[in-house]
mmCIF file of C-alpha atoms and ligand atoms in Angstrom:
data_model
loop_
_atom_site.group_PDB
_atom_site.id
_atom_site.type_symbol
_atom_site.label_atom_id
_atom_site.label_comp_id
_atom_site.label_asym_id
_atom_site.label_seq_id
_atom_site.Cartn_x
_atom_site.Cartn_y
_atom_site.Cartn_z
ATOM 1 C CA SER A 12 112.872 111.761 79.370
ATOM 2 C CA SER A 13 114.847 108.739 78.184
ATOM 3 C CA THR A 14 111.748 107.270 76.538
ATOM 4 C CA GLU A 15 111.102 110.163 74.185
ATOM 5 C CA TYR A 16 110.014 109.581 70.604
ATOM 6 C CA ILE A 17 110.203 111.675 67.499
ATOM 7 C CA GLN A 18 107.766 111.736 64.592
ATOM 8 C CA TYR A 19 109.648 111.083 61.378
ATOM 9 C CA HIS A 20 107.662 111.178 58.116
ATOM 10 C CA GLY A 21 104.666 109.628 59.824
ATOM 11 C CA ILE A 22 106.441 107.026 61.943
ATOM 12 C CA LEU A 23 107.514 107.023 65.580
ATOM 13 C CA LEU A 24 111.179 106.569 66.467
ATOM 14 C CA PRO A 25 112.865 106.473 69.899
ATOM 15 C CA LEU A 26 115.300 109.356 70.421
ATOM 16 C CA GLN A 27 117.838 107.121 72.140
ATOM 17 C CA ALA A 28 118.568 105.274 68.904
ATOM 18 C CA HIS A 29 117.797 107.968 66.344
ATOM 19 C CA SER A 30 118.445 111.666 66.151
ATOM 20 C CA LYS A 31 117.818 114.355 63.588
ATOM 21 C CA GLU A 32 121.466 113.954 62.588
ATOM 22 C CA SER A 33 121.339 110.161 62.246
ATOM 23 C CA LEU A 34 118.222 110.384 60.108
ATOM 24 C CA GLU A 35 119.806 113.045 57.920
ATOM 25 C CA TYR A 36 122.862 110.831 57.657
ATOM 26 C CA ALA A 37 120.644 107.960 56.490
ATOM 27 C CA GLU A 38 118.871 110.192 53.960
ATOM 28 C CA ASN A 39 122.208 111.199 52.456
ATOM 29 C CA PHE A 40 123.881 107.829 52.802
ATOM 30 C CA SER A 41 125.831 106.664 49.762
ATOM 31 C CA VAL A 42 124.677 103.142 49.054
ATOM 32 C CA LYS A 43 127.186 101.042 47.120
ATOM 33 C CA ASP A 44 126.255 98.543 44.425
ATOM 34 C CA THR A 45 127.791 95.774 46.513
ATOM 35 C CA ASP A 46 125.840 96.616 49.699
ATOM 36 C CA VAL A 47 123.425 94.042 51.054
ATOM 37 C CA PHE A 48 120.475 95.090 53.209
ATOM 38 C CA ALA A 49 118.444 92.881 55.486
ATOM 39 C CA VAL A 50 115.123 94.641 55.913
ATOM 40 C CA THR A 51 112.710 93.845 58.708
ATOM 41 C CA TYR A 52 109.854 95.260 60.688
ATOM 42 C CA PRO A 53 111.189 95.268 64.297
ATOM 43 C CA LYS A 54 111.146 91.854 66.022
ATOM 44 C CA SER A 55 111.079 89.852 62.802
ATOM 45 C CA GLY A 56 114.611 88.440 62.867
ATOM 46 C CA THR A 57 116.952 91.411 62.453
ATOM 47 C CA ILE A 58 119.611 90.196 64.870
ATOM 48 C CA TRP A 59 119.456 86.790 63.215
ATOM 49 C CA MET A 60 120.285 88.364 59.850
ATOM 50 C CA GLN A 61 123.112 90.330 61.477
ATOM 51 C CA GLU A 62 124.611 86.967 62.347
ATOM 52 C CA ILE A 63 123.963 85.175 59.061
ATOM 53 C CA LEU A 64 124.842 87.854 56.498
ATOM 54 C CA PRO A 65 128.538 88.379 57.329
ATOM 55 C CA LEU A 66 129.098 84.620 57.280
ATOM 56 C CA VAL A 67 127.418 84.185 53.913
ATOM 57 C CA LEU A 68 129.367 87.121 52.479
ATOM 58 C CA ASN A 69 132.754 86.031 53.846
ATOM 59 C CA GLY A 70 132.393 82.323 53.153
ATOM 60 C CA GLY A 71 131.956 81.210 56.773
ATOM 61 C CA ASP A 72 134.808 83.073 58.523
ATOM 62 C CA LEU A 73 133.633 83.297 62.145
ATOM 63 C CA THR A 74 135.955 86.155 63.110
ATOM 64 C CA PRO A 75 133.415 89.001 62.787
ATOM 65 C CA ILE A 76 130.640 87.286 64.753
ATOM 66 C CA GLN A 77 133.112 86.437 67.505
ATOM 67 C CA THR A 78 134.856 89.785 67.758
ATOM 68 C CA ILE A 79 132.472 92.584 66.750
ATOM 69 C CA PRO A 80 129.132 93.310 68.456
ATOM 70 C CA ASN A 81 126.195 92.859 66.110
ATOM 71 C CA TRP A 82 125.314 96.582 66.021
ATOM 72 C CA ASP A 83 128.784 97.466 64.714
ATOM 73 C CA ARG A 84 129.144 94.411 62.500
ATOM 74 C CA VAL A 85 125.897 94.966 60.588
ATOM 75 C CA PRO A 86 124.654 98.418 61.610
ATOM 76 C CA TRP A 87 121.224 99.944 61.217
ATOM 77 C CA LEU A 88 120.999 102.474 58.396
ATOM 78 C CA GLU A 89 118.883 104.808 60.534
ATOM 79 C CA GLU A 90 120.698 104.607 63.867
ATOM 80 C CA LYS A 91 123.212 106.996 65.429
ATOM 81 C CA ARG A 92 125.959 104.404 65.520
ATOM 82 C CA LEU A 93 126.349 104.002 61.718
ATOM 83 C CA ALA A 94 128.356 107.192 61.175
ATOM 84 C CA MET A 95 130.882 106.040 63.784
ATOM 85 C CA VAL A 96 131.555 102.622 62.302
ATOM 86 C CA VAL A 97 130.969 103.128 58.604
ATOM 87 C CA ASP A 98 134.679 103.238 57.768
ATOM 88 C CA GLN A 99 135.377 99.994 59.601
ATOM 89 C CA LEU A 100 132.754 97.856 57.903
ATOM 90 C CA ALA A 101 133.876 94.705 56.132
ATOM 91 C CA SER A 102 133.523 94.706 52.374
ATOM 92 C CA PRO A 103 131.051 93.937 50.896
ATOM 93 C CA ARG A 104 129.032 95.824 53.477
ATOM 94 C CA ALA A 105 126.003 94.328 55.164
ATOM 95 C CA LEU A 106 123.433 96.633 56.753
ATOM 96 C CA VAL A 107 120.052 96.280 58.338
ATOM 97 C CA THR A 108 117.144 98.678 58.312
ATOM 98 C CA HIS A 109 113.619 98.906 59.669
ATOM 99 C CA PHE A 110 112.786 101.784 57.333
ATOM 100 C CA PRO A 111 109.614 101.526 55.323
ATOM 101 C CA TYR A 112 110.387 101.320 51.593
ATOM 102 C CA ARG A 113 109.252 104.912 51.030
ATOM 103 C CA LEU A 114 111.996 106.196 53.361
ATOM 104 C CA MET A 115 114.953 104.496 51.694
ATOM 105 C CA PRO A 116 117.541 107.049 50.526
ATOM 106 C CA PRO A 117 117.820 108.119 46.863
ATOM 107 C CA SER A 118 121.194 106.397 46.442
ATOM 108 C CA PHE A 119 119.613 103.089 47.401
ATOM 109 C CA HIS A 120 117.229 103.307 44.460
ATOM 110 C CA THR A 121 119.889 104.143 41.903
ATOM 111 C CA SER A 122 122.278 101.491 43.215
ATOM 112 C CA LYS A 123 122.313 97.760 42.543
ATOM 113 C CA ALA A 124 122.330 96.936 46.275
ATOM 114 C CA LYS A 125 120.482 93.745 47.139
ATOM 115 C CA VAL A 126 117.783 93.306 49.751
ATOM 116 C CA ILE A 127 116.627 90.361 51.807
ATOM 117 C CA TYR A 128 113.218 91.119 53.277
ATOM 118 C CA VAL A 129 112.344 89.009 56.311
ATOM 119 C CA MET A 130 108.690 88.880 57.295
ATOM 120 C CA ARG A 131 107.328 87.241 60.462
ATOM 121 C CA ASN A 132 103.830 86.250 61.520
ATOM 122 C CA PRO A 133 102.499 89.503 63.035
ATOM 123 C CA LYS A 134 100.964 87.556 65.917
ATOM 124 C CA ASP A 135 104.480 86.572 66.990
ATOM 125 C CA VAL A 136 105.866 90.011 66.114
ATOM 126 C CA ILE A 137 103.513 91.719 68.560
ATOM 127 C CA VAL A 138 104.318 89.236 71.343
ATOM 128 C CA SER A 139 108.052 89.623 70.790
ATOM 129 C CA SER A 140 107.647 93.406 70.687
ATOM 130 C CA TYR A 141 105.636 93.397 73.910
ATOM 131 C CA PHE A 142 108.476 91.680 75.772
ATOM 132 C CA PHE A 143 111.024 93.897 74.041
ATOM 133 C CA HIS A 144 109.211 96.991 75.323
ATOM 134 C CA GLN A 145 109.569 95.622 78.840
ATOM 135 C CA MET A 146 113.339 95.121 78.600
ATOM 136 C CA ALA A 147 114.246 98.112 76.403
ATOM 137 C CA GLU A 148 114.431 100.969 78.887
ATOM 138 C CA PHE A 149 114.440 103.523 76.066
ATOM 139 C CA LEU A 150 110.943 102.493 75.010
ATOM 140 C CA GLU A 151 107.673 103.473 76.585
ATOM 141 C CA ASP A 152 106.176 100.959 79.006
ATOM 142 C CA PRO A 153 103.836 98.825 76.873
ATOM 143 C CA GLY A 154 101.047 98.671 79.481
ATOM 144 C CA THR A 155 98.851 95.597 79.316
ATOM 145 C CA PHE A 156 98.989 93.329 76.287
ATOM 146 C CA ASP A 157 95.505 94.551 75.441
ATOM 147 C CA GLU A 158 96.620 98.183 75.494
ATOM 148 C CA PHE A 159 99.713 97.353 73.495
ATOM 149 C CA MET A 160 97.577 95.610 70.874
ATOM 150 C CA ASP A 161 95.674 98.846 70.250
ATOM 151 C CA LYS A 162 98.909 100.737 69.772
ATOM 152 C CA PHE A 163 100.344 98.076 67.489
ATOM 153 C CA LEU A 164 97.257 97.886 65.283
ATOM 154 C CA GLU A 165 97.052 101.676 65.036
ATOM 155 C CA GLY A 166 100.746 101.962 64.219
ATOM 156 C CA ARG A 167 101.537 103.982 67.348
ATOM 157 C CA VAL A 168 104.717 101.934 67.750
ATOM 158 C CA LEU A 169 108.263 102.032 66.386
ATOM 159 C CA PHE A 170 108.368 102.254 62.601
ATOM 160 C CA GLY A 171 104.592 102.453 62.277
ATOM 161 C CA LYS A 172 102.079 99.857 61.171
ATOM 162 C CA TRP A 173 103.245 96.327 60.470
ATOM 163 C CA THR A 174 100.881 96.069 57.499
ATOM 164 C CA ASP A 175 102.228 99.295 55.935
ATOM 165 C CA HIS A 176 105.761 97.933 56.233
ATOM 166 C CA VAL A 177 105.078 94.600 54.542
ATOM 167 C CA LYS A 178 102.868 96.103 51.845
ATOM 168 C CA GLY A 179 105.417 98.796 51.039
ATOM 169 C CA TRP A 180 108.268 96.345 50.683
ATOM 170 C CA ARG A 181 106.188 94.008 48.481
ATOM 171 C CA ASP A 182 105.333 96.583 45.863
ATOM 172 C CA THR A 183 108.719 97.859 44.847
ATOM 173 C CA GLU A 184 110.573 98.420 41.625
ATOM 174 C CA LEU A 185 113.519 96.382 42.814
ATOM 175 C CA GLY A 186 112.877 93.334 40.606
ATOM 176 C CA ASP A 187 115.514 90.681 41.213
ATOM 177 C CA ARG A 188 117.402 92.913 43.657
ATOM 178 C CA ILE A 189 115.044 91.758 46.421
ATOM 179 C CA MET A 190 114.288 88.326 47.855
ATOM 180 C CA TYR A 191 111.616 87.463 50.397
ATOM 181 C CA ILE A 192 111.783 84.964 53.197
ATOM 182 C CA THR A 193 109.847 84.407 56.389
ATOM 183 C CA TYR A 194 111.127 83.992 59.929
ATOM 184 C CA GLU A 195 109.138 80.756 60.003
ATOM 185 C CA GLU A 196 110.979 79.352 56.965
ATOM 186 C CA MET A 197 114.274 80.193 58.639
ATOM 187 C CA ALA A 198 113.146 78.555 61.887
ATOM 188 C CA LYS A 199 111.980 75.435 60.065
ATOM 189 C CA ASP A 200 115.097 74.803 57.986
ATOM 190 C CA LEU A 201 118.000 77.187 58.557
ATOM 191 C CA PRO A 202 120.468 75.431 56.199
ATOM 192 C CA ALA A 203 117.899 75.762 53.395
ATOM 193 C CA ALA A 204 117.512 79.465 54.194
ATOM 194 C CA VAL A 205 121.283 79.988 54.210
ATOM 195 C CA ARG A 206 121.503 78.192 50.846
ATOM 196 C CA ARG A 207 118.892 80.583 49.442
ATOM 197 C CA PHE A 208 120.838 83.606 50.738
ATOM 198 C CA SER A 209 124.034 82.201 49.272
ATOM 199 C CA ASP A 210 122.424 81.677 45.852
ATOM 200 C CA PHE A 211 120.766 85.093 45.908
ATOM 201 C CA LEU A 212 124.060 86.789 46.776
ATOM 202 C CA GLY A 213 125.962 84.763 44.180
ATOM 203 C CA ARG A 214 128.141 83.062 46.758
ATOM 204 C CA ASN A 215 128.048 79.341 45.860
ATOM 205 C CA LEU A 216 128.865 78.120 49.363
ATOM 206 C CA SER A 217 129.657 74.443 49.854
ATOM 207 C CA GLU A 218 127.292 72.228 51.813
ATOM 208 C CA GLU A 219 129.862 72.046 54.589
ATOM 209 C CA VAL A 220 130.067 75.829 54.934
ATOM 210 C CA ILE A 221 126.274 76.134 54.837
ATOM 211 C CA GLN A 222 125.962 73.655 57.700
ATOM 212 C CA LYS A 223 128.649 75.482 59.664
ATOM 213 C CA ILE A 224 126.882 78.840 59.208
ATOM 214 C CA ALA A 225 123.524 77.366 60.248
ATOM 215 C CA GLU A 226 125.079 75.878 63.357
ATOM 216 C CA HIS A 227 126.648 79.178 64.400
ATOM 217 C CA CYS A 228 123.427 81.065 63.782
ATOM 218 C CA SER A 229 121.208 78.772 65.801
ATOM 219 C CA PHE A 230 119.239 80.349 68.631
ATOM 220 C CA LYS A 231 121.237 78.353 71.177
ATOM 221 C CA THR A 232 124.649 79.405 69.882
ATOM 222 C CA MET A 233 123.643 83.037 69.448
ATOM 223 C CA LYS A 234 122.210 83.199 72.936
ATOM 224 C CA THR A 235 125.605 82.364 74.414
ATOM 225 C CA ASN A 236 127.570 84.703 72.106
ATOM 226 C CA LYS A 237 127.982 88.036 73.885
ATOM 227 C CA MET A 238 128.721 89.677 70.530
ATOM 228 C CA SER A 239 125.203 88.725 69.436
ATOM 229 C CA ASN A 240 122.915 88.624 72.455
ATOM 230 C CA PHE A 241 123.051 92.334 73.402
ATOM 231 C CA SER A 242 124.481 91.529 76.825
ATOM 232 C CA LEU A 243 127.249 94.099 76.212
ATOM 233 C CA VAL A 244 124.642 96.847 76.132
ATOM 234 C CA PRO A 245 124.362 98.777 79.432
ATOM 235 C CA LYS A 246 121.434 97.643 81.572
ATOM 236 C CA GLU A 247 120.015 101.168 81.609
ATOM 237 C CA TYR A 248 119.422 100.698 77.888
ATOM 238 C CA MET A 249 118.390 97.048 77.652
ATOM 239 C CA ASN A 250 117.760 94.982 80.756
ATOM 240 C CA PRO A 251 117.945 91.218 80.123
ATOM 241 C CA ASP A 252 116.771 90.540 83.698
ATOM 242 C CA LYS A 253 113.354 91.753 82.621
ATOM 243 C CA SER A 254 113.322 89.723 79.387
ATOM 244 C CA PRO A 255 116.287 88.511 77.333
ATOM 245 C CA PHE A 256 116.704 89.919 73.821
ATOM 246 C CA LEU A 257 117.007 86.368 72.510
ATOM 247 C CA ARG A 258 113.811 85.426 74.263
ATOM 248 C CA LYS A 259 112.200 82.254 72.854
ATOM 249 C CA GLY A 260 113.133 82.106 69.207
ATOM 250 C CA VAL A 261 110.187 80.045 68.033
ATOM 251 C CA ALA A 262 107.221 80.349 65.691
ATOM 252 C CA GLY A 263 103.808 80.271 67.338
ATOM 253 C CA ASP A 264 104.468 81.634 70.833
ATOM 254 C CA TRP A 265 101.473 83.947 70.288
ATOM 255 C CA GLU A 266 99.203 81.052 71.285
ATOM 256 C CA ASN A 267 100.464 81.465 74.853
ATOM 257 C CA HIS A 268 99.552 85.156 74.980
ATOM 258 C CA PHE A 269 96.379 85.864 72.962
ATOM 259 C CA SER A 270 92.895 85.499 74.414
ATOM 260 C CA SER A 271 90.222 84.427 71.916
ATOM 261 C CA GLU A 272 88.833 87.962 71.981
ATOM 262 C CA GLN A 273 92.285 89.397 71.244
ATOM 263 C CA LEU A 274 92.811 86.908 68.432
ATOM 264 C CA ALA A 275 89.534 87.950 66.802
ATOM 265 C CA ARG A 276 90.342 91.653 67.171
ATOM 266 C CA PHE A 277 93.891 91.249 65.878
ATOM 267 C CA THR A 278 93.120 89.049 62.886
ATOM 268 C CA SER A 279 90.152 91.114 61.746
ATOM 269 C CA ALA A 280 92.253 94.299 61.849
ATOM 270 C CA ILE A 281 95.085 92.651 59.892
ATOM 271 C CA ARG A 282 92.662 91.153 57.350
ATOM 272 C CA LYS A 283 91.102 94.562 56.801
ATOM 273 C CA GLU A 284 94.496 96.197 56.210
ATOM 274 C CA MET A 285 95.499 93.393 53.855
ATOM 275 C CA GLU A 286 92.459 93.920 51.601
ATOM 276 C CA SER A 287 94.482 96.486 49.681
ATOM 277 C CA ALA A 288 97.578 94.260 49.428
ATOM 278 C CA SER A 289 98.855 92.712 46.211
ATOM 279 C CA PHE A 290 99.734 89.456 47.974
ATOM 280 C CA SER A 291 98.322 87.231 50.668
ATOM 281 C CA LEU A 292 99.970 86.415 53.937
ATOM 282 C CA PRO A 293 101.415 82.912 54.375
ATOM 283 C CA TRP A 294 99.776 82.566 57.823
ATOM 284 C CA SER A 295 96.180 82.043 58.778
ATOM 285 C CA MET A 296 94.554 85.300 59.886
ATOM 286 C CA GLU A 297 91.326 83.680 61.087
HETATM 287 P P1 A3P B 27 111.202 86.242 70.334
HETATM 288 O O1 A3P B 27 110.994 87.452 71.181
HETATM 289 O O2 A3P B 27 109.905 85.695 69.795
HETATM 290 O O3 A3P B 27 112.036 85.186 70.985
HETATM 291 P P2 A3P B 27 114.741 91.329 66.078
HETATM 292 O O4 A3P B 27 116.162 90.953 66.026
HETATM 293 O O5 A3P B 27 114.158 91.720 64.752
HETATM 294 O O6 A3P B 27 114.472 92.329 67.151
HETATM 295 O O7 A3P B 27 113.909 90.019 66.445
HETATM 296 C C1 A3P B 27 114.052 89.401 67.689
HETATM 297 C C2 A3P B 27 113.330 88.075 67.659
HETATM 298 O O8 A3P B 27 114.082 87.136 66.846
HETATM 299 C C3 A3P B 27 113.218 87.454 69.049
HETATM 300 O O9 A3P B 27 111.996 86.699 69.022
HETATM 301 C C4 A3P B 27 114.452 86.564 69.047
HETATM 302 O O10 A3P B 27 114.427 85.552 70.017
HETATM 303 C C5 A3P B 27 114.405 86.005 67.628
HETATM 304 N N1 A3P B 27 115.683 85.424 67.203
HETATM 305 C C6 A3P B 27 116.905 86.005 67.193
HETATM 306 N N2 A3P B 27 117.840 85.143 66.801
HETATM 307 C C7 A3P B 27 117.208 83.966 66.538
HETATM 308 C C8 A3P B 27 117.651 82.667 66.095
HETATM 309 N N3 A3P B 27 118.925 82.392 65.883
HETATM 310 N N4 A3P B 27 116.706 81.704 65.930
HETATM 311 C C9 A3P B 27 115.412 81.969 66.173
HETATM 312 N N5 A3P B 27 114.936 83.158 66.592
HETATM 313 C C10 A3P B 27 115.826 84.159 66.773
#
């Protein structure tokens, strides 16, 4: 059916977006020293980074975000589309990936490519993912929120367990090639986040350009940009009538969706998984 998944090195992936060929392509991909990756667990701000990165790298030229759909402008390393657009990517290249660290290709490790890892409060990630499963016709129906919570906590969802993803990307040998930021920091002060990206990528953008980038990457502006809001995708693939891709764009929406029983179940499972982590989460998991 159109909601089929494949098992790939212990994680589930939807066949509509990934194939054996696209995954082989990713495994053999030649990462360049100048490449920049935004890495996220799904629903943590990927599309947001697809908007911000080209502008930081090109000094605020709006042309790409106004003329190229986000999936071709900053493609996913692991998706089918990459092979088709790879030769048209702006230089330096910006890419996104949801891959766990352990699945990054060999050339990534030997390169000097930089990584921005965006982490989001898992309580909001699961809510965002729940709505995404309703609108993404290539994903299995999520069932009730309660049922979906079981799947999420057990890692029976796209790209596996949230906790495995964040732990894997924390304990790397990337040194100063990787920077960490949270969705919540970006939501609180986007110009400050853009300034951090600019510094990390050695761009030295002026205050004026930083403000301009932040303005064009606001939730409101992105929601009306058809190159960024997925409205160019056929409805059989993503149906915005069910739930828009750019849905709420806030931190803390989980409070509107968790029962107290669900909160207890969710936080205790996350706390347990985080016992083996080398860092603590910046959000309360009580
Ligand atoms: P919500 O469903 O909570 O609204 P991803 O791109 O990784 O799939 O993440 C999608 C989530 O990021 C959605 O969260 C979406 O609304 C949010 N998002 C995208 N662009 C944003 C922006 N400019 N500002 C705030 N949130 C944004």
